[in-house]
MMTF fields as JSON, N, C-alpha, C and O atoms, coordinates in Angstrom:
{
  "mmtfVersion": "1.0.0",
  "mmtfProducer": "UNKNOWN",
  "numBonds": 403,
  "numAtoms": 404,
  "numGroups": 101,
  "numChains": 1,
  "numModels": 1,
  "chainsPerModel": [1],
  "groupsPerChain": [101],
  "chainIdList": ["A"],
  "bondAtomList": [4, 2, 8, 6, 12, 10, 16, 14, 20, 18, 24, 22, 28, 26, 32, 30, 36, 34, 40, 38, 44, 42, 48, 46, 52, 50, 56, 54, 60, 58, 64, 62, 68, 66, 72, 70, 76, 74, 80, 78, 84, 82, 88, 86, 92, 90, 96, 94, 100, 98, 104, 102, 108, 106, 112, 110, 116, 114, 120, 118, 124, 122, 128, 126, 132, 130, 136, 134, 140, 138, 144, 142, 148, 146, 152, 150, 156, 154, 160, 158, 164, 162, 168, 166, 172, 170, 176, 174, 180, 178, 184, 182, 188, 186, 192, 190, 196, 194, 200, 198, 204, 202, 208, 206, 212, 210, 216, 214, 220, 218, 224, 222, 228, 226, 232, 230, 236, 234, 240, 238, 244, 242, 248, 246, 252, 250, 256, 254, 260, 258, 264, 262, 268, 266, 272, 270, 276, 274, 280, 278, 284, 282, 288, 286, 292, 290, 296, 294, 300, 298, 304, 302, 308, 306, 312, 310, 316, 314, 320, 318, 324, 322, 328, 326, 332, 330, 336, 334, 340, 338, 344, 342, 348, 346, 352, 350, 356, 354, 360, 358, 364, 362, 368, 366, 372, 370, 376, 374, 380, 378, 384, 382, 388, 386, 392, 390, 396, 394, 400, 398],
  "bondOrderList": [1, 1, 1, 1, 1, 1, 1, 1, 1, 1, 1, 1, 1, 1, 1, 1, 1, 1, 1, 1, 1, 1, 1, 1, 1, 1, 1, 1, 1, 1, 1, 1, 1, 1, 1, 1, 1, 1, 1, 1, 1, 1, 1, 1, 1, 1, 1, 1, 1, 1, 1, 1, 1, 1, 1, 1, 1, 1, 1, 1, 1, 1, 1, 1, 1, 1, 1, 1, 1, 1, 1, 1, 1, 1, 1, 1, 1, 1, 1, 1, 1, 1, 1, 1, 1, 1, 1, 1, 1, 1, 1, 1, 1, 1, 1, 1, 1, 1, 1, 1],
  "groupList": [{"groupName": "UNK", "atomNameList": ["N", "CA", "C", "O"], "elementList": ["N", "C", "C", "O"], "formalChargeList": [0, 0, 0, 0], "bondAtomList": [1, 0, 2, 1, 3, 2], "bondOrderList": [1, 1, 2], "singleLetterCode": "X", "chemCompType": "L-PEPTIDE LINKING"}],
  "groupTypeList": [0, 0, 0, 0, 0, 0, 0, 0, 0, 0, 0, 0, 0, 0, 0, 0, 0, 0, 0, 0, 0, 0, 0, 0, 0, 0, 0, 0, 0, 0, 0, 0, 0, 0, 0, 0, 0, 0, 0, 0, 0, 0, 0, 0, 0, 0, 0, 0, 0, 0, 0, 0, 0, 0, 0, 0, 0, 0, 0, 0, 0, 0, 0, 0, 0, 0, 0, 0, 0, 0, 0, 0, 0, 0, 0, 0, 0, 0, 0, 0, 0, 0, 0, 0, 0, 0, 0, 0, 0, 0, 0, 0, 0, 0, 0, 0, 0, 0, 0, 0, 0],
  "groupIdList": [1, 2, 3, 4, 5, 6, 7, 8, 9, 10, 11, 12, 13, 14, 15, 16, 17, 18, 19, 20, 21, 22, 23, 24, 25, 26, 27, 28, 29, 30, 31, 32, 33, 34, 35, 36, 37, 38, 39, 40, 41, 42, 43, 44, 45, 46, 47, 48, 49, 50, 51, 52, 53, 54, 55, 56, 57, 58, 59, 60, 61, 62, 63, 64, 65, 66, 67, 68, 69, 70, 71, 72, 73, 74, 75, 76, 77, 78, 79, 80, 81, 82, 83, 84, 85, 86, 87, 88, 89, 90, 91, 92, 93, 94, 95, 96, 97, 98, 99, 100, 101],
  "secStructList": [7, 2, 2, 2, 2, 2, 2, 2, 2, 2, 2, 2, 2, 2, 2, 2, 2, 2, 2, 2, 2, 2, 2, 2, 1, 7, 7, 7, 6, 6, 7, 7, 7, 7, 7, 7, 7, 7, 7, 1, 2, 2, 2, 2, 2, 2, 2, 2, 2, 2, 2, 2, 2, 2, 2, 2, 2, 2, 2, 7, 6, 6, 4, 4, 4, 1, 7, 7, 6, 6, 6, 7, 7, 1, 1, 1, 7, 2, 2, 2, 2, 2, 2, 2, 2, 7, 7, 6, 6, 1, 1, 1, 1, 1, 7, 7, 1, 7, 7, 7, 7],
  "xCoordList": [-17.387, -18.049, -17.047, -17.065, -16.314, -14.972, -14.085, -13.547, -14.111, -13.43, -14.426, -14.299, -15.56, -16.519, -16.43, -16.23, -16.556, -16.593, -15.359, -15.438, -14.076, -12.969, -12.585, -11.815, -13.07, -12.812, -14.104, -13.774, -15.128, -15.729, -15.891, -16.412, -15.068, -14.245, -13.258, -13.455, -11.928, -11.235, -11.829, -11.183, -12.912, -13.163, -13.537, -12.831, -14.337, -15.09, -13.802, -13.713, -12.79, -11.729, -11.058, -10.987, -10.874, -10.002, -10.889, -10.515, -12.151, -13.147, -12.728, -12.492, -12.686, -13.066, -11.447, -11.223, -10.343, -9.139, -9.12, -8.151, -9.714, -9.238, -10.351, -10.186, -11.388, -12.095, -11.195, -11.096, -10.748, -9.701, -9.012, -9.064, -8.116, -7.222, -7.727, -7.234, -8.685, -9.302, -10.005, -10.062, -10.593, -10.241, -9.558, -9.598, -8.867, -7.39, -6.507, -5.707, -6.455, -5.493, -6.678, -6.26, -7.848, -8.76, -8.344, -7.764, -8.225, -7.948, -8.784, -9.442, -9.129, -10.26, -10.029, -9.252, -10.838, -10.531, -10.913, -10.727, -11.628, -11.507, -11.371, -12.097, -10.303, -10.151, -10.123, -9.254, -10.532, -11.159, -9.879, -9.126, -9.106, -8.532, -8.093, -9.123, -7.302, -7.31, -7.154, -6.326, -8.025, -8.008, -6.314, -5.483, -6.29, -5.027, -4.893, -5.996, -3.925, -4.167, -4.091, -3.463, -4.943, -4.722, -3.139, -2.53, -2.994, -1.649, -2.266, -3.272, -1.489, -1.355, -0.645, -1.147, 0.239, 0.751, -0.088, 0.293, -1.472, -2.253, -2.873, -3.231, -3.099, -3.874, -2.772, -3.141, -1.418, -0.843, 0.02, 0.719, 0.4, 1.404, 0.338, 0.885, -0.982, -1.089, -1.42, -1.528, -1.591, -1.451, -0.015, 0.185, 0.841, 2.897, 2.729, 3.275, 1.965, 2.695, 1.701, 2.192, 0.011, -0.108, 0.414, 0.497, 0.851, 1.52, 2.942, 3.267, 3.46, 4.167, 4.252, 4.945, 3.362, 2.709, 2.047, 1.662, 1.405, 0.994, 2.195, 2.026, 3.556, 4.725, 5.13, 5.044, 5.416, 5.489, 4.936, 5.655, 3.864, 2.732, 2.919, 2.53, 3.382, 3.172, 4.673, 4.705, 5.578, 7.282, 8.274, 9.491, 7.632, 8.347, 8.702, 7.979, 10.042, 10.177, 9.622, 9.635, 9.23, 8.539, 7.281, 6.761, 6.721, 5.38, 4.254, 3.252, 4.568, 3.507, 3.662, 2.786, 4.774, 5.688, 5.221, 5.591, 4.439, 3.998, 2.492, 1.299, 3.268, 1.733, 0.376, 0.535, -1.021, -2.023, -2.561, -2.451, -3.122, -3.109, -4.074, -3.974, -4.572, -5.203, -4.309, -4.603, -3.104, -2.319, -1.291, -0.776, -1.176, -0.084, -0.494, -1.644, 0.606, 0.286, 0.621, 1.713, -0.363, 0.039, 0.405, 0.467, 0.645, 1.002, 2.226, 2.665, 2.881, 4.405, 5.19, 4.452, 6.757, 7.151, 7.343, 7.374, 7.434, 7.683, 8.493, 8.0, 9.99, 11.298, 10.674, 10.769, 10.168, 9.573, 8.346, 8.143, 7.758, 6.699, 7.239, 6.889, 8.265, 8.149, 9.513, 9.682, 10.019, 10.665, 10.101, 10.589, 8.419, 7.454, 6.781, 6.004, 7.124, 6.467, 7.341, 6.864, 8.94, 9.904, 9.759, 9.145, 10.442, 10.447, 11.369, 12.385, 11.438, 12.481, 13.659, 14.563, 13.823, 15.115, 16.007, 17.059, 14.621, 15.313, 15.185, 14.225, 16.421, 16.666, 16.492, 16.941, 16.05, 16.199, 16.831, 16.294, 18.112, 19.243, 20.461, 21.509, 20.035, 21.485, 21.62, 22.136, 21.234, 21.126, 19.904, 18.728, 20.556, 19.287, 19.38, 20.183, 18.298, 18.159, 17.106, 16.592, 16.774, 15.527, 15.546, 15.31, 15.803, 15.658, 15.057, 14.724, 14.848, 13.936, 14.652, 15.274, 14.749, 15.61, 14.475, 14.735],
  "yCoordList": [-4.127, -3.861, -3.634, -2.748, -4.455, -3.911, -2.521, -1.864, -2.289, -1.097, -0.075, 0.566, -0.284, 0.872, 0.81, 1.864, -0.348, -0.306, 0.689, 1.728, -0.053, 0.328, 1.8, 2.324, 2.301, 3.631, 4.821, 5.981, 4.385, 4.553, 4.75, 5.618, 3.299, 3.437, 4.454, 5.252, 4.876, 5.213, 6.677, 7.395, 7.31, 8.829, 8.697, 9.346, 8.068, 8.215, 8.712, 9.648, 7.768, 7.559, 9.255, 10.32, 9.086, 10.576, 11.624, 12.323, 11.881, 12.625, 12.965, 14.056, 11.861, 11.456, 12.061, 12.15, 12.466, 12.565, 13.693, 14.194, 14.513, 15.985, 16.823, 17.914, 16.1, 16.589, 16.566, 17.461, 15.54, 15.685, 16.721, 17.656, 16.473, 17.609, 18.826, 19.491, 19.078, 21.01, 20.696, 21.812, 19.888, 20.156, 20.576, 21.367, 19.518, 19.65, 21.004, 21.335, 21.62, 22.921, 23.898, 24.945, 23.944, 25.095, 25.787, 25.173, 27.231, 28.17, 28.634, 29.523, 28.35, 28.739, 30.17, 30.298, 31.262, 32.663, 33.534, 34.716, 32.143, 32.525, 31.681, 31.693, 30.739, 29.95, 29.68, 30.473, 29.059, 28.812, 29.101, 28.624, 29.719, 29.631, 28.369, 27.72, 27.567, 26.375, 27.072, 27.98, 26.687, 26.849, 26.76, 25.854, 27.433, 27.287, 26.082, 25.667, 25.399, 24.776, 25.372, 26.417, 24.568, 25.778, 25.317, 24.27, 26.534, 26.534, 25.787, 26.102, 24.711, 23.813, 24.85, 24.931, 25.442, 26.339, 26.548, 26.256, 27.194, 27.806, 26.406, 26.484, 25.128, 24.374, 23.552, 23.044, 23.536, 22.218, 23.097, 22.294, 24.428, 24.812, 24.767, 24.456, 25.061, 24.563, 23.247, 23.199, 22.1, 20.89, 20.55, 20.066, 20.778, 20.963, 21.552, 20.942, 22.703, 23.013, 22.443, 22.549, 21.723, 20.99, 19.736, 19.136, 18.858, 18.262, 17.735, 16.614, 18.876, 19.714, 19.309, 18.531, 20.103, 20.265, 19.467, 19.703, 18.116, 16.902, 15.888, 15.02, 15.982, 15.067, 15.47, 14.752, 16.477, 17.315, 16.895, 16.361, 17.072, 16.994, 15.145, 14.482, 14.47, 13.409, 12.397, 11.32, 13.077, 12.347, 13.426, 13.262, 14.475, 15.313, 15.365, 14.96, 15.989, 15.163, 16.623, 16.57, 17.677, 18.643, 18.796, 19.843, 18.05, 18.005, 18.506, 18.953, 18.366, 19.497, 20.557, 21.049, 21.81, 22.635, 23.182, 24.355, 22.754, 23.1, 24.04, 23.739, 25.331, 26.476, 25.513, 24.553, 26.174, 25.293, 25.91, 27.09, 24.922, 24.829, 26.569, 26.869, 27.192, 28.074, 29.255, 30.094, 29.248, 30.37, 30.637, 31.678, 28.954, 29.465, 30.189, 30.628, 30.535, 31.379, 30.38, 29.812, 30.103, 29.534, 29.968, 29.34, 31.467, 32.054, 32.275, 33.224, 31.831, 31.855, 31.531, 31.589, 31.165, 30.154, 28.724, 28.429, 28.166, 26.529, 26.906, 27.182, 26.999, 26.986, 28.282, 27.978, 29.424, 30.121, 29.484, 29.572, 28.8, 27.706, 26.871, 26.721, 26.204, 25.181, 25.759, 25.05, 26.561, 27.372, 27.898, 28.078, 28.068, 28.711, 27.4, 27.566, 26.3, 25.127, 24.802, 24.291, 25.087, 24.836, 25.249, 26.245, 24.32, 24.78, 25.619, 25.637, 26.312, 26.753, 26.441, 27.277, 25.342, 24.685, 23.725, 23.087, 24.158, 23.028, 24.73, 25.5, 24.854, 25.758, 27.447, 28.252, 27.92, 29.216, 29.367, 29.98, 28.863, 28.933, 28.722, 28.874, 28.214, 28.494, 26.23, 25.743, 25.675, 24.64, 23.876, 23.749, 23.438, 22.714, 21.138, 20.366, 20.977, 19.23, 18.864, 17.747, 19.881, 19.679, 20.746, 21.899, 20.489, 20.975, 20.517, 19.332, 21.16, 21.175, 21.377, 22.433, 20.038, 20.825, 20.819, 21.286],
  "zCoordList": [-53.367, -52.116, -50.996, -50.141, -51.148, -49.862, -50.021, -49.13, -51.463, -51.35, -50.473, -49.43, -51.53, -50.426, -49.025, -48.422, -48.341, -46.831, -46.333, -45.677, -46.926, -46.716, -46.759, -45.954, -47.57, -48.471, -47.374, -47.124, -47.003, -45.835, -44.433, -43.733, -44.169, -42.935, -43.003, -42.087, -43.95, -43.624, -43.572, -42.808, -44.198, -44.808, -42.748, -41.976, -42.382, -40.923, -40.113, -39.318, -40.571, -39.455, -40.026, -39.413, -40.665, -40.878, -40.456, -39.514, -41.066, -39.807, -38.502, -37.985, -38.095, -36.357, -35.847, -34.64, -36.895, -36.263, -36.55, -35.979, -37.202, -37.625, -36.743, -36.197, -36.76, -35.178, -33.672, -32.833, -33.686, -32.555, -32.5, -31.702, -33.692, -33.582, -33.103, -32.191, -33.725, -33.981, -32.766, -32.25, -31.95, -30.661, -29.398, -28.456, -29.969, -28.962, -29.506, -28.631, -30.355, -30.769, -30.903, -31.4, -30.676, -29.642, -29.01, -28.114, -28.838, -27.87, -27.134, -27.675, -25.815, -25.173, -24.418, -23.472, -24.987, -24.914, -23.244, -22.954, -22.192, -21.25, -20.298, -19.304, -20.512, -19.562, -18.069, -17.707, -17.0, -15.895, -15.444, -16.293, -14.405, -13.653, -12.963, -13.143, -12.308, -11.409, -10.325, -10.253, -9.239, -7.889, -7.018, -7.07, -6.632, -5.804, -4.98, -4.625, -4.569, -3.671, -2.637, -2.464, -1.556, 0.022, 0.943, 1.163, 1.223, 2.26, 3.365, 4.001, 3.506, 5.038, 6.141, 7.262, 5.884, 7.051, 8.418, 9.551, 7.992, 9.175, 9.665, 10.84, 9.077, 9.547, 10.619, 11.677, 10.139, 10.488, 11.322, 11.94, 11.725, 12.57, 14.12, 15.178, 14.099, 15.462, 16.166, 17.392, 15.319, 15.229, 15.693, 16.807, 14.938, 15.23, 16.966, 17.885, 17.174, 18.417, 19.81, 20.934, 19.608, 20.563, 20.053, 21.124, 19.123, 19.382, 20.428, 20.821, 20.606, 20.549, 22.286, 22.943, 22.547, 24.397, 24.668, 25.813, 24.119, 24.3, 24.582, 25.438, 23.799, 23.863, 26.007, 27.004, 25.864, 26.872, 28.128, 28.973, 28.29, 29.501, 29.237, 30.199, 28.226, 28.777, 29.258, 29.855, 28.831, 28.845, 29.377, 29.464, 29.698, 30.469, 32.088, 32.999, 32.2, 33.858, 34.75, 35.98, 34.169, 34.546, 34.393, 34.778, 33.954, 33.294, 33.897, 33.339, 35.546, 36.543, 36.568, 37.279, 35.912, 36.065, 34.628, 34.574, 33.223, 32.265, 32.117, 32.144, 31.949, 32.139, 31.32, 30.566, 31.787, 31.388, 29.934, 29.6, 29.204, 27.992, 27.627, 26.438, 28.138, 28.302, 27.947, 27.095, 28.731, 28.671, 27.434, 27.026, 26.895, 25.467, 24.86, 24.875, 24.016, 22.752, 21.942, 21.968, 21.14, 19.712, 18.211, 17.154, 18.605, 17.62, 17.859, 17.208, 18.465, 18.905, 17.418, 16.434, 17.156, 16.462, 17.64, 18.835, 16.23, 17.411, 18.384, 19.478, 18.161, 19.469, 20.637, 21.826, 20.364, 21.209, 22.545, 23.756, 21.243, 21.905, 22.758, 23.929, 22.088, 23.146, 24.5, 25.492, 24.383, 25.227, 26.742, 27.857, 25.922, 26.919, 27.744, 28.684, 27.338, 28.183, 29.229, 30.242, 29.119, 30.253, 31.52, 31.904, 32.269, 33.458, 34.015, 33.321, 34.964, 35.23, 35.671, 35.649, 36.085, 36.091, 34.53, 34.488, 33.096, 32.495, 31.661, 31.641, 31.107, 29.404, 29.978, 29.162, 30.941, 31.307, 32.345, 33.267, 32.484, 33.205, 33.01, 33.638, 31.692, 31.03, 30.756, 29.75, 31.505, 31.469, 30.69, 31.031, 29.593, 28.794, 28.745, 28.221, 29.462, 29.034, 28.28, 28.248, 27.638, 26.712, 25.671, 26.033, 24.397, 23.593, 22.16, 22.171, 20.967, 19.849, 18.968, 18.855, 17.836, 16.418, 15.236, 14.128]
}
């Protein structure tokens, strides 16, 4: 009687693994694509540049002297950007006490 169990069990078990296999080494003839992940670029560069003009308007010693949020361009690059928040006495005179690395 134990051989049978035994001899049973093992036929199930070898079954149950050669199903695996021929699962797993399946070629699926039209496989799903994976979704791209999405580019952060467009979400997080204008986030970066009011960040950006928020540091600005609030620790800046020109900070009344910063065009209103209306007029940026945020399609600038950053250093353009934040170039365009200066005042005229700080970085367009040749004198920079404020700059961006």
């Amino acid at each position: 009687m134990k051989t049978s169990v035994r001899t049973l069990l093992s036929l199930c078990l070898t079954v149950v693994l050669a199903i695996i296999a021929v699962m797993a080494c399946s070629n699926d003839p039209d496989p799903t694509p994976s979704p791209e992940p999405p580019k952060p670029e467009p979400e997080v560069r204008p986030a970066l540049l009011a960040s950006i003009e928020d540091s600005l308007r609030a620790y800046y010693y020109w900070y009344d002297e910063i065009p209103t949020t209306a007029s940026l361009d945020y399609d600038a690059e950053t250093e353009d950007f934040f170039n365009s928040l200066l005042a005229a006495d700080d970085g367009k005179q040749g004198y920079h006490y404020s700059y961006i690395e």
